[in-house]
mmCIF file of C-alpha atoms in Angstrom:
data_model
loop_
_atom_site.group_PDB
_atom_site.id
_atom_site.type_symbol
_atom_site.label_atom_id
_atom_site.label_comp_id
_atom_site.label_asym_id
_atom_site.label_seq_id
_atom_site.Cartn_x
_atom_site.Cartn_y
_atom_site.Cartn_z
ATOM 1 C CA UNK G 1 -59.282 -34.401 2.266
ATOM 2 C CA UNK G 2 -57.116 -33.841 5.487
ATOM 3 C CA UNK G 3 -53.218 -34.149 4.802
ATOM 4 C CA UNK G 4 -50.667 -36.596 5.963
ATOM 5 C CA UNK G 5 -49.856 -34.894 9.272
ATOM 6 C CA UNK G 6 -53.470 -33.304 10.314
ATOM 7 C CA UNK G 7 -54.512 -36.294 12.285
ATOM 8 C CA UNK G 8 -50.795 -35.664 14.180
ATOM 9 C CA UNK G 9 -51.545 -32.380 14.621
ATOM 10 C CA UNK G 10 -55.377 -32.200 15.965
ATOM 11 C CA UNK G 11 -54.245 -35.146 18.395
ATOM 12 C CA UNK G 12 -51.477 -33.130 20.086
ATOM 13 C CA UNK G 13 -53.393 -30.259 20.479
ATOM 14 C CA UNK G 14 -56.247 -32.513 21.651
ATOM 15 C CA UNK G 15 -53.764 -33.763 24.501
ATOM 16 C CA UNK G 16 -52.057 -30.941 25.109
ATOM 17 C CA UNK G 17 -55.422 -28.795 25.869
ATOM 18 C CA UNK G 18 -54.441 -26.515 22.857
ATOM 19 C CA UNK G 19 -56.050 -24.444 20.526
ATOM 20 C CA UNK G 20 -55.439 -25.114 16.973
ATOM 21 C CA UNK G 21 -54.860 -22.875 14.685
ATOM 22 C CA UNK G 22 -55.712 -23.093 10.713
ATOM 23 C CA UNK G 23 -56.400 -21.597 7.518
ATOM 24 C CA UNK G 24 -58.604 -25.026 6.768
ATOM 25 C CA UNK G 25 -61.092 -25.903 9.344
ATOM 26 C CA UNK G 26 -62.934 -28.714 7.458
ATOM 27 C CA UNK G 27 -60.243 -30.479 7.732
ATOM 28 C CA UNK G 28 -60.346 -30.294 12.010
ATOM 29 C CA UNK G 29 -63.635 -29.421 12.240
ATOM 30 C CA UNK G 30 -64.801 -33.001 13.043
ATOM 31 C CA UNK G 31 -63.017 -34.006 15.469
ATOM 32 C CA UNK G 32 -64.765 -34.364 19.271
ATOM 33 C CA UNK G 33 -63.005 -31.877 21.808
ATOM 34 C CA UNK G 34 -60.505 -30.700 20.262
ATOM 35 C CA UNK G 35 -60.043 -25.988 19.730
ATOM 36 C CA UNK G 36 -59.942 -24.389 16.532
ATOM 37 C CA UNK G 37 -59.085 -20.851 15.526
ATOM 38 C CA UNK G 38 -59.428 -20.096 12.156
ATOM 39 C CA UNK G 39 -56.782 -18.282 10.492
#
């Protein structure tokens, strides 16, 4: 279950061309184009 504010996040990094970081990746780990690091 992703929080309140994870769909926020992902799409900001998702526009900005950022990486993501987080301890949780299941939570990001769907969504199309978007960079995660895992913490």
């Amino acid at each position: 279950m992703s929080g309140y504010y994870d769909p926020i996040v992902a799409a900001t990094a998702r526009h900005l061309g950022s990486q993501l970081a987080t301890f949780n990746r299941r939570h990001f780990e769907h969504i199309r184009g978007l960079s995660l690091v895992t913490l």
